[in-house]
mmCIF file of N, CA and C in Angstrom:
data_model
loop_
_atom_site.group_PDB
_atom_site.id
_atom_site.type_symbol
_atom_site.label_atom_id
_atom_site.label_comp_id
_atom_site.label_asym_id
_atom_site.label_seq_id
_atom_site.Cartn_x
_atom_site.Cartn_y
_atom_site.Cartn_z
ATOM 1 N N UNK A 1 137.046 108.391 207.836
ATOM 2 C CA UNK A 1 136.071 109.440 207.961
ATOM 3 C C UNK A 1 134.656 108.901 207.745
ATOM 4 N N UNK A 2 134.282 107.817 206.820
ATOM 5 C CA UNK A 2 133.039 107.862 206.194
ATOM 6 C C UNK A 2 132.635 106.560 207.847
ATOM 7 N N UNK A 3 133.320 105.960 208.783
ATOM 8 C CA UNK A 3 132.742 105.895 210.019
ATOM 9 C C UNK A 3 132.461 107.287 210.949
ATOM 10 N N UNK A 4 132.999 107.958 210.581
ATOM 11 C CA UNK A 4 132.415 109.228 211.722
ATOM 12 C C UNK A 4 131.237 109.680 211.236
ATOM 13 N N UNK A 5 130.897 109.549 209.777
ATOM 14 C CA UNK A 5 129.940 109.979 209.539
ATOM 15 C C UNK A 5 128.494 109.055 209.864
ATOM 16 N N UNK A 6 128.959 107.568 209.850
ATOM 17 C CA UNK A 6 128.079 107.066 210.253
ATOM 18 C C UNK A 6 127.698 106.723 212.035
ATOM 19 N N UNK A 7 128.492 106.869 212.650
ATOM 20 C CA UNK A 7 128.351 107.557 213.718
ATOM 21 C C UNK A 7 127.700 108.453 214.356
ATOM 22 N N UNK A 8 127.705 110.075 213.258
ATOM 23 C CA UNK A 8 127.247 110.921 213.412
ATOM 24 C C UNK A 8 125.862 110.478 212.662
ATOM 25 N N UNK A 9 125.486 110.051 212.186
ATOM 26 C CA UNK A 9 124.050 110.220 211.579
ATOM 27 C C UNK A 9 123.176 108.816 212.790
ATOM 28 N N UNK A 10 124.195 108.100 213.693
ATOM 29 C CA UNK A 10 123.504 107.499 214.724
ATOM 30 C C UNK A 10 123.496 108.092 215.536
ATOM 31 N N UNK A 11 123.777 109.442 216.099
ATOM 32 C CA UNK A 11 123.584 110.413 217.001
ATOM 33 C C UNK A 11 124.650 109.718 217.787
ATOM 34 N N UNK A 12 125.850 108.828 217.737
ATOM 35 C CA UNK A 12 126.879 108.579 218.411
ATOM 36 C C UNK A 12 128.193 109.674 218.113
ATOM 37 N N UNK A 13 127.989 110.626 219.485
ATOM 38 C CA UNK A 13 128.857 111.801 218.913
ATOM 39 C C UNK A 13 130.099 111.742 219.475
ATOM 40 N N UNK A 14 130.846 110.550 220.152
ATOM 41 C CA UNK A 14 132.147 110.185 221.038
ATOM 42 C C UNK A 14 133.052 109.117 220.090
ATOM 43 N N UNK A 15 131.921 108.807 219.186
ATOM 44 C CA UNK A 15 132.224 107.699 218.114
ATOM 45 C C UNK A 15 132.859 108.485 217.177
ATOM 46 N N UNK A 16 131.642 109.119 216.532
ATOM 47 C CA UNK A 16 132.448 110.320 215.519
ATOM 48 C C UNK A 16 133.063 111.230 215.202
ATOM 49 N N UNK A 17 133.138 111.513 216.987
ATOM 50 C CA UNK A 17 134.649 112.757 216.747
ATOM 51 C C UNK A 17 135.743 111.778 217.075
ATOM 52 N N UNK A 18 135.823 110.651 217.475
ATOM 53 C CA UNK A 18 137.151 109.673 217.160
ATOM 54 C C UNK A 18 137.520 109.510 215.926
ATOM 55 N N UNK A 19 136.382 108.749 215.089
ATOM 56 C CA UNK A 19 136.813 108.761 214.099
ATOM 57 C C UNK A 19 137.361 110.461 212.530
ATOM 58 N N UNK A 20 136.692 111.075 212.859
ATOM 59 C CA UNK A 20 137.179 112.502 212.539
ATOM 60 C C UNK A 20 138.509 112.850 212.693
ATOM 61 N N UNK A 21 138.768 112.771 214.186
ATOM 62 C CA UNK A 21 139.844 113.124 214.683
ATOM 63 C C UNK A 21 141.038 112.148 214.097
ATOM 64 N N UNK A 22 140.598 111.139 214.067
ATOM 65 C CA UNK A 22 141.883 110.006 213.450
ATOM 66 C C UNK A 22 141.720 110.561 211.909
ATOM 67 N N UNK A 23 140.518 110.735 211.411
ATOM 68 C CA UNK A 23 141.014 111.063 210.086
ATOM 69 C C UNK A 23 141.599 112.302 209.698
ATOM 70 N N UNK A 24 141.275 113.774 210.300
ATOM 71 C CA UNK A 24 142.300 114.950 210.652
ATOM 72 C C UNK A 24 144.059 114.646 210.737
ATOM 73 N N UNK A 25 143.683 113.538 211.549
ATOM 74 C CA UNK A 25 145.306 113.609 211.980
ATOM 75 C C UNK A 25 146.120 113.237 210.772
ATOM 76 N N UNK A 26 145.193 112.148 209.636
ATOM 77 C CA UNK A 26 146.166 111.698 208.954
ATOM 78 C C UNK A 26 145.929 112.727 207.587
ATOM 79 N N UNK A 27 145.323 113.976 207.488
ATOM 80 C CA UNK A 27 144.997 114.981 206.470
ATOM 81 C C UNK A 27 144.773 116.102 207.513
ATOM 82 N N UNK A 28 144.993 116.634 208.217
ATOM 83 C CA UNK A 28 145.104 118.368 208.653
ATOM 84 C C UNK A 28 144.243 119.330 207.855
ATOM 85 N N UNK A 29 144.612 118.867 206.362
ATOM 86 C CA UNK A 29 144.661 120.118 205.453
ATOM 87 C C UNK A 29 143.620 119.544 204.597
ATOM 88 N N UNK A 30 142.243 118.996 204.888
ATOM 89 C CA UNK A 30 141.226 118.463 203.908
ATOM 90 C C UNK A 30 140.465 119.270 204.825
ATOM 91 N N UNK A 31 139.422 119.904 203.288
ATOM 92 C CA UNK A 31 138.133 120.835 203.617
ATOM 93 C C UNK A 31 137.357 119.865 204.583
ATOM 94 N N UNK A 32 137.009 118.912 203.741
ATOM 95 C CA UNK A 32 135.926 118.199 204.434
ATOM 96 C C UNK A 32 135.774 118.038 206.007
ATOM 97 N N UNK A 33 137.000 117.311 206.368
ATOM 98 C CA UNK A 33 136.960 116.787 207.639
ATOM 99 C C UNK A 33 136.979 117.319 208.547
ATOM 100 N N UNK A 34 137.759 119.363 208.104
ATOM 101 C CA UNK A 34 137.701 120.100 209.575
ATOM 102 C C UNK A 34 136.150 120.538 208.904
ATOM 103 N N UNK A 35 135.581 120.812 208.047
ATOM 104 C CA UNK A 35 134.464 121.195 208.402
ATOM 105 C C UNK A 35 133.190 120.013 208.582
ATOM 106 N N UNK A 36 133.159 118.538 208.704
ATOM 107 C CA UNK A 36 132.946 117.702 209.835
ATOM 108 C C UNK A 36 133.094 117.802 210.967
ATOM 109 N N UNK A 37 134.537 118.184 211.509
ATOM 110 C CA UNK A 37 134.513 118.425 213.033
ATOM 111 C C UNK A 37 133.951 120.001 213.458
ATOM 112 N N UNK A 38 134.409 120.815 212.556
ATOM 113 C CA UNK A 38 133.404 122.082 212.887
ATOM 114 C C UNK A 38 132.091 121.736 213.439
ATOM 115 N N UNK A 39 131.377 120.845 212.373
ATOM 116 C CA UNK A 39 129.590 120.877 211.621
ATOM 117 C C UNK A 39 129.409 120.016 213.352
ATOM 118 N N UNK A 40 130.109 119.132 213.542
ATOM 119 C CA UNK A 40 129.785 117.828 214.940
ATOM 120 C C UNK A 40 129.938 119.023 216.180
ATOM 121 N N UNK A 41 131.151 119.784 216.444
ATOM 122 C CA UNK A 41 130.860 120.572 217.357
ATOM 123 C C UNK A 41 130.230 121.566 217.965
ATOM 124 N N UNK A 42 130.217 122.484 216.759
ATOM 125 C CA UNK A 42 128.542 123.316 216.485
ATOM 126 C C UNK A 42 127.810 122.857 216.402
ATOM 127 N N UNK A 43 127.040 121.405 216.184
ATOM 128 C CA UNK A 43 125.771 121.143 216.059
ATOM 129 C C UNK A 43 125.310 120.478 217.842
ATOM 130 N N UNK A 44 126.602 120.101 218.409
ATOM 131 C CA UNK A 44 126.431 119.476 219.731
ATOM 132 C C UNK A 44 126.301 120.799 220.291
ATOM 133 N N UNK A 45 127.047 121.915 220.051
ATOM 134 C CA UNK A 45 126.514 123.167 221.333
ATOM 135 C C UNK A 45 125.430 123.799 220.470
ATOM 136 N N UNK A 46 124.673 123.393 219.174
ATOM 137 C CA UNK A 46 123.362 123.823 219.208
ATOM 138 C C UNK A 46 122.177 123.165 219.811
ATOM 139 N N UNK A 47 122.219 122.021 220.009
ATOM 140 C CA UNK A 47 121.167 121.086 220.881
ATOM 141 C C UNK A 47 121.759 121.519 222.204
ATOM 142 N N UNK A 48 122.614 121.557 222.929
ATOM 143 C CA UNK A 48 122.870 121.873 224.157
ATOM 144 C C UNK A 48 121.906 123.061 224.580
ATOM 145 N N UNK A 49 122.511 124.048 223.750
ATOM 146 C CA UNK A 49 121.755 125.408 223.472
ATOM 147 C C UNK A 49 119.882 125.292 223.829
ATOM 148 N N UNK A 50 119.927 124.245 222.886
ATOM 149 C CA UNK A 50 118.313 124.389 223.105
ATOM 150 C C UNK A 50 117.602 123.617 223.906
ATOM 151 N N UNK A 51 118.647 122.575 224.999
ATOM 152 C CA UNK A 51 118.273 121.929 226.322
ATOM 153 C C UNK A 51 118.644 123.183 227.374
ATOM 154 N N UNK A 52 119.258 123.832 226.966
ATOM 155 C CA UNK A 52 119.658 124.743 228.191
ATOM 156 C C UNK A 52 118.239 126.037 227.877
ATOM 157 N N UNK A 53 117.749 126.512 226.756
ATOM 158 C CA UNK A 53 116.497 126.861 226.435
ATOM 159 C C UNK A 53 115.134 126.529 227.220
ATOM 160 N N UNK A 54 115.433 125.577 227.103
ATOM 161 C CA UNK A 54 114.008 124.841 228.008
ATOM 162 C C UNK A 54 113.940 124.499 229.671
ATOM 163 N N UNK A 55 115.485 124.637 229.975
ATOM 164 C CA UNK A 55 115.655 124.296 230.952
ATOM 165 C C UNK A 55 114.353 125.595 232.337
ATOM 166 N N UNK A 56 114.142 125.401 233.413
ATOM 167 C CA UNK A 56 113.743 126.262 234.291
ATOM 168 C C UNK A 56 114.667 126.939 234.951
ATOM 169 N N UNK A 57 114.215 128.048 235.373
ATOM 170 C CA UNK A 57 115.735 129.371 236.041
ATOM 171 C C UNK A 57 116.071 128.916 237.477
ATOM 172 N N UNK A 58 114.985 127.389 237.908
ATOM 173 C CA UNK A 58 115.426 127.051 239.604
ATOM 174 C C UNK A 58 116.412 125.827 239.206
ATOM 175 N N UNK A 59 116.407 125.445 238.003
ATOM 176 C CA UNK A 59 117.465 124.385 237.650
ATOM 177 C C UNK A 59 119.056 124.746 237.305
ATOM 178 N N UNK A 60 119.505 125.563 238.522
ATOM 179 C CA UNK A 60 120.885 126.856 238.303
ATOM 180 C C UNK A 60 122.045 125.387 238.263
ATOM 181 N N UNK A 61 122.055 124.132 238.525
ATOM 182 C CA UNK A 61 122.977 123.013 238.558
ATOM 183 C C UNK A 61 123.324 122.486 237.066
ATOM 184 N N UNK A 62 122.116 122.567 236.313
ATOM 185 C CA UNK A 62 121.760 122.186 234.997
ATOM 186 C C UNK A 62 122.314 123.514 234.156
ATOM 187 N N UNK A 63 121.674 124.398 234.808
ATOM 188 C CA UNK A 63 121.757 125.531 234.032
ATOM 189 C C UNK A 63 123.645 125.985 233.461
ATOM 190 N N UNK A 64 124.006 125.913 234.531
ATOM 191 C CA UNK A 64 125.580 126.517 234.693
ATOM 192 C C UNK A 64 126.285 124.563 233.651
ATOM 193 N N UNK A 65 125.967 123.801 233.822
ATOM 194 C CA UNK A 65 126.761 122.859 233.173
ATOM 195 C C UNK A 65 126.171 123.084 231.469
ATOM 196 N N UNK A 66 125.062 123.253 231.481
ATOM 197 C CA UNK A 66 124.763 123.231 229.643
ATOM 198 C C UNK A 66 125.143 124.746 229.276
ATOM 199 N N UNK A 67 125.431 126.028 230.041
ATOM 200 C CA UNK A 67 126.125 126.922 229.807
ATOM 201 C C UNK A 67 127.135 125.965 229.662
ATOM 202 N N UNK A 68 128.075 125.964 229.872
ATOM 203 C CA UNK A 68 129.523 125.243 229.725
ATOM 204 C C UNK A 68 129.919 124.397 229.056
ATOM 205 N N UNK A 69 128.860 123.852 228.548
ATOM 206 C CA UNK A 69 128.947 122.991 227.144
ATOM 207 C C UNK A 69 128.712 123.662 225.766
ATOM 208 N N UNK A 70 127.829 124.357 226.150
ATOM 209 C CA UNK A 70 127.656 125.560 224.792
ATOM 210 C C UNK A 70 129.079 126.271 224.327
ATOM 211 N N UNK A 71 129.196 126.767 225.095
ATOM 212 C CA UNK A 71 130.506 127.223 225.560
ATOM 213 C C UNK A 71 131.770 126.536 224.802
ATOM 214 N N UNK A 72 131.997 125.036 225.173
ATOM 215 C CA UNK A 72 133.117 124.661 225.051
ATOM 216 C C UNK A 72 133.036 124.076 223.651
ATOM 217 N N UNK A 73 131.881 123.608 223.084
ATOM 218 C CA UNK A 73 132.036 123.166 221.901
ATOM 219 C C UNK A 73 131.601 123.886 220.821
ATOM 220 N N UNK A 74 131.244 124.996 220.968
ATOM 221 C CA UNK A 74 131.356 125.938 219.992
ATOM 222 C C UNK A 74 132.778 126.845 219.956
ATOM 223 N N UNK A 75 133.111 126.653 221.077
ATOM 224 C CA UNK A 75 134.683 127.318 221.561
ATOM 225 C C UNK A 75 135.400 126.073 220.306
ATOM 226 N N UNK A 76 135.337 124.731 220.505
ATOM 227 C CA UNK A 76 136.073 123.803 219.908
ATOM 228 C C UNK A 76 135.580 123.845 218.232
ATOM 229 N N UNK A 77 134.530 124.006 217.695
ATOM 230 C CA UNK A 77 134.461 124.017 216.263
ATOM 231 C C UNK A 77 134.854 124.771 215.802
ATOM 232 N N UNK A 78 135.300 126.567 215.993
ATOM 233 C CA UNK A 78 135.613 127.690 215.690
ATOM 234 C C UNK A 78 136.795 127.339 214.803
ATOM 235 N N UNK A 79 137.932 126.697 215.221
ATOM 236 C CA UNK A 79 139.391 127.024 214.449
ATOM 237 C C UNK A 79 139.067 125.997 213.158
ATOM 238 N N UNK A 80 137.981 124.847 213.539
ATOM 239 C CA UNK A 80 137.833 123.640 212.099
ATOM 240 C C UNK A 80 137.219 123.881 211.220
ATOM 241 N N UNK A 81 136.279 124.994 211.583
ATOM 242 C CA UNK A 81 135.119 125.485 210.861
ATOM 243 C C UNK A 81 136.224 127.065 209.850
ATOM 244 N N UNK A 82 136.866 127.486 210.989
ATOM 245 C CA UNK A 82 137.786 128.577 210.099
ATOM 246 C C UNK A 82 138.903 127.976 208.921
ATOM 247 N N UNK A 83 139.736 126.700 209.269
ATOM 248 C CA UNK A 83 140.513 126.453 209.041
ATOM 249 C C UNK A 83 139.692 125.875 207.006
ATOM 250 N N UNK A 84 137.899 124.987 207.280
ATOM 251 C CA UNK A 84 137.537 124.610 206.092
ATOM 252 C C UNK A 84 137.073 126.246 205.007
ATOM 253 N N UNK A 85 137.160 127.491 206.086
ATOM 254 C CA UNK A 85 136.929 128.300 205.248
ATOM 255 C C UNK A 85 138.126 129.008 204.746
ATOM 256 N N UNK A 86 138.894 128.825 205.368
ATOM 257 C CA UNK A 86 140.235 129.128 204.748
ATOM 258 C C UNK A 86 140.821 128.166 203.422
ATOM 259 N N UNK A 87 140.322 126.928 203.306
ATOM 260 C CA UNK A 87 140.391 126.208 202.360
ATOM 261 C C UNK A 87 139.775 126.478 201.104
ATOM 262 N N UNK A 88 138.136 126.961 201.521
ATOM 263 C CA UNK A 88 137.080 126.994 200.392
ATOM 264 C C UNK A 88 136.586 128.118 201.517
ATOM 265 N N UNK A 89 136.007 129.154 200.387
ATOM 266 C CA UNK A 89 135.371 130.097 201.474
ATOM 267 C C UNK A 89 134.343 130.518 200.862
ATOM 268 N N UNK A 90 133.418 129.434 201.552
ATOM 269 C CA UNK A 90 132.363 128.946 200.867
ATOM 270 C C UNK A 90 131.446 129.973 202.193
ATOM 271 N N UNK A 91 130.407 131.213 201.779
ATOM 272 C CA UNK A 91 129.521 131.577 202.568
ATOM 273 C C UNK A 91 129.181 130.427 203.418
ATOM 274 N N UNK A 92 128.268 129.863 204.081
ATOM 275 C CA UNK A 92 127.898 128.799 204.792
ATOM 276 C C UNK A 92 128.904 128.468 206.397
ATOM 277 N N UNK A 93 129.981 128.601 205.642
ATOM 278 C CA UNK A 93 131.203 128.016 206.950
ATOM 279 C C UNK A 93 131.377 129.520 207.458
ATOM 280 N N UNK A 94 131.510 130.649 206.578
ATOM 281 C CA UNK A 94 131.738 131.773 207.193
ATOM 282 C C UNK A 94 130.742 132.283 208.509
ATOM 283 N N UNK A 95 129.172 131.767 207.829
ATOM 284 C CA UNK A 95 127.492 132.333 208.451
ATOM 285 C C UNK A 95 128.013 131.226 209.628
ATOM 286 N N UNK A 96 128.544 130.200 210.013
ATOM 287 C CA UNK A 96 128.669 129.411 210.958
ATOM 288 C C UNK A 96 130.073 129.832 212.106
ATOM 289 N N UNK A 97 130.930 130.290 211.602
ATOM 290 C CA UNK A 97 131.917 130.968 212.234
ATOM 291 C C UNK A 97 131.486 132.212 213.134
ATOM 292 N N UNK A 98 130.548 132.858 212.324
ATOM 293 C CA UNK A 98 130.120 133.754 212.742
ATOM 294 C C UNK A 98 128.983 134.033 214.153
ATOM 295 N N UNK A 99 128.207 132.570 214.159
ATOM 296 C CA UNK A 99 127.244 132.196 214.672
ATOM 297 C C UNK A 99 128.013 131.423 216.191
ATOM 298 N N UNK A 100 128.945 130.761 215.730
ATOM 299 C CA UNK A 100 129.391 130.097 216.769
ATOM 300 C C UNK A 100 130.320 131.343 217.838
ATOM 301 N N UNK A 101 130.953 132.357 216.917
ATOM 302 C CA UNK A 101 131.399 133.423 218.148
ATOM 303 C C UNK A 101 130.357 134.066 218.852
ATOM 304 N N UNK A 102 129.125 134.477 217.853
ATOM 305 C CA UNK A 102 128.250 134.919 218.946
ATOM 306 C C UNK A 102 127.442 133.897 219.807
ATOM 307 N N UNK A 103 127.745 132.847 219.634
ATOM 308 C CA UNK A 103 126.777 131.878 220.974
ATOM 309 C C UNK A 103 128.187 131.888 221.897
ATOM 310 N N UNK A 104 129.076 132.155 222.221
ATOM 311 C CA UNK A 104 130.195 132.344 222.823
ATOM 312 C C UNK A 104 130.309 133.942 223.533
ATOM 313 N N UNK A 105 129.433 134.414 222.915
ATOM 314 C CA UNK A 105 129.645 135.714 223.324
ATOM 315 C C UNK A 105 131.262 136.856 222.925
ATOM 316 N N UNK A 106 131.966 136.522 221.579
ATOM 317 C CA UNK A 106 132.752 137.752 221.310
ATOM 318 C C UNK A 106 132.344 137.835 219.951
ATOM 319 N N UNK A 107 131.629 139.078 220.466
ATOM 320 C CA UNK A 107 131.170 139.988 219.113
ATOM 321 C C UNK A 107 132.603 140.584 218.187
ATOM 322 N N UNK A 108 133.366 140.798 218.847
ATOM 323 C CA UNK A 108 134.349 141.406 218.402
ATOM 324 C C UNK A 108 135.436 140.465 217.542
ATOM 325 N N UNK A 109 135.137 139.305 217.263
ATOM 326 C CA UNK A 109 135.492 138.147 216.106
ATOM 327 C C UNK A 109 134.715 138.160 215.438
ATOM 328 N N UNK A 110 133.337 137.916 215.874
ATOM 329 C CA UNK A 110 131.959 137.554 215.164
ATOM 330 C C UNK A 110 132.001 138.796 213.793
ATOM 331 N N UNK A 111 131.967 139.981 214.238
ATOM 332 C CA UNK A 111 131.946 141.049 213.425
ATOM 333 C C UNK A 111 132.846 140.568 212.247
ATOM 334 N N UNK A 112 133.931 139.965 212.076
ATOM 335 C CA UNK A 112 135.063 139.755 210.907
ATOM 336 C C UNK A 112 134.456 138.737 210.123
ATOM 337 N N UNK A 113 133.513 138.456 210.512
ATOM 338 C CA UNK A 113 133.083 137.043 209.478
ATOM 339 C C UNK A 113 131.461 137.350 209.328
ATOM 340 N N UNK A 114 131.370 138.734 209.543
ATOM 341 C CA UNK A 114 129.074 138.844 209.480
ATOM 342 C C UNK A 114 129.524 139.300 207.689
#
């Protein structure tokens, strides 16, 4: 794990969800690491988020792929980010659960964790 983290603090984010992921596999059930892979996947569809922000409304090629990244990796942190608050339910992971259904658009999860 403590390479994914250095990974992640080199903005190498293919590096550090390998290493995450290898360390998940060999602990499932550690706070830390699903809420590492939560924190890496929500934080990649929050910069997405805010390239797709800036983007222009004639850039519909750009537009529709950083939709779809927002999308998929906030779709992907949801169960790691639930699973570290199911561990420790620590406000913070909940305000992020919550945040990541509504950049996904279902209010109707989002609501169980505001």
């Amino acid at each position: 794990m403590v390479l994914g983290q250095v990974y992640e603090k080199s903005a190498k984010l293919v590096e550090a969800e390998k290493y995450y992921l290898e360390a998940y596999n060999l602990n499932p059930a550690s706070e830390l690491i699903n809420y590492k892979l939560g924190a890496l996947y929500f934080n990649s569809g929050a910069d997405a988020q805010r390239i797709l922000n800036d983007l222009k409304p004639t850039e519909k090629e750009k537009i529709k792929k950083y939709e779809d990244l927002v999308k998929t990796q906030f779709t992907k942190a949801i169960p790691f980010l639930k699973k570290a608050f199911e561990l420790n339910s620590d406000k913070a992971y909940k305000q992020r659960i919550y945040q990541a259904y509504i950049r996904i658009g279902d209010t109707e999860n989002a609501i169980k964790f505001k």
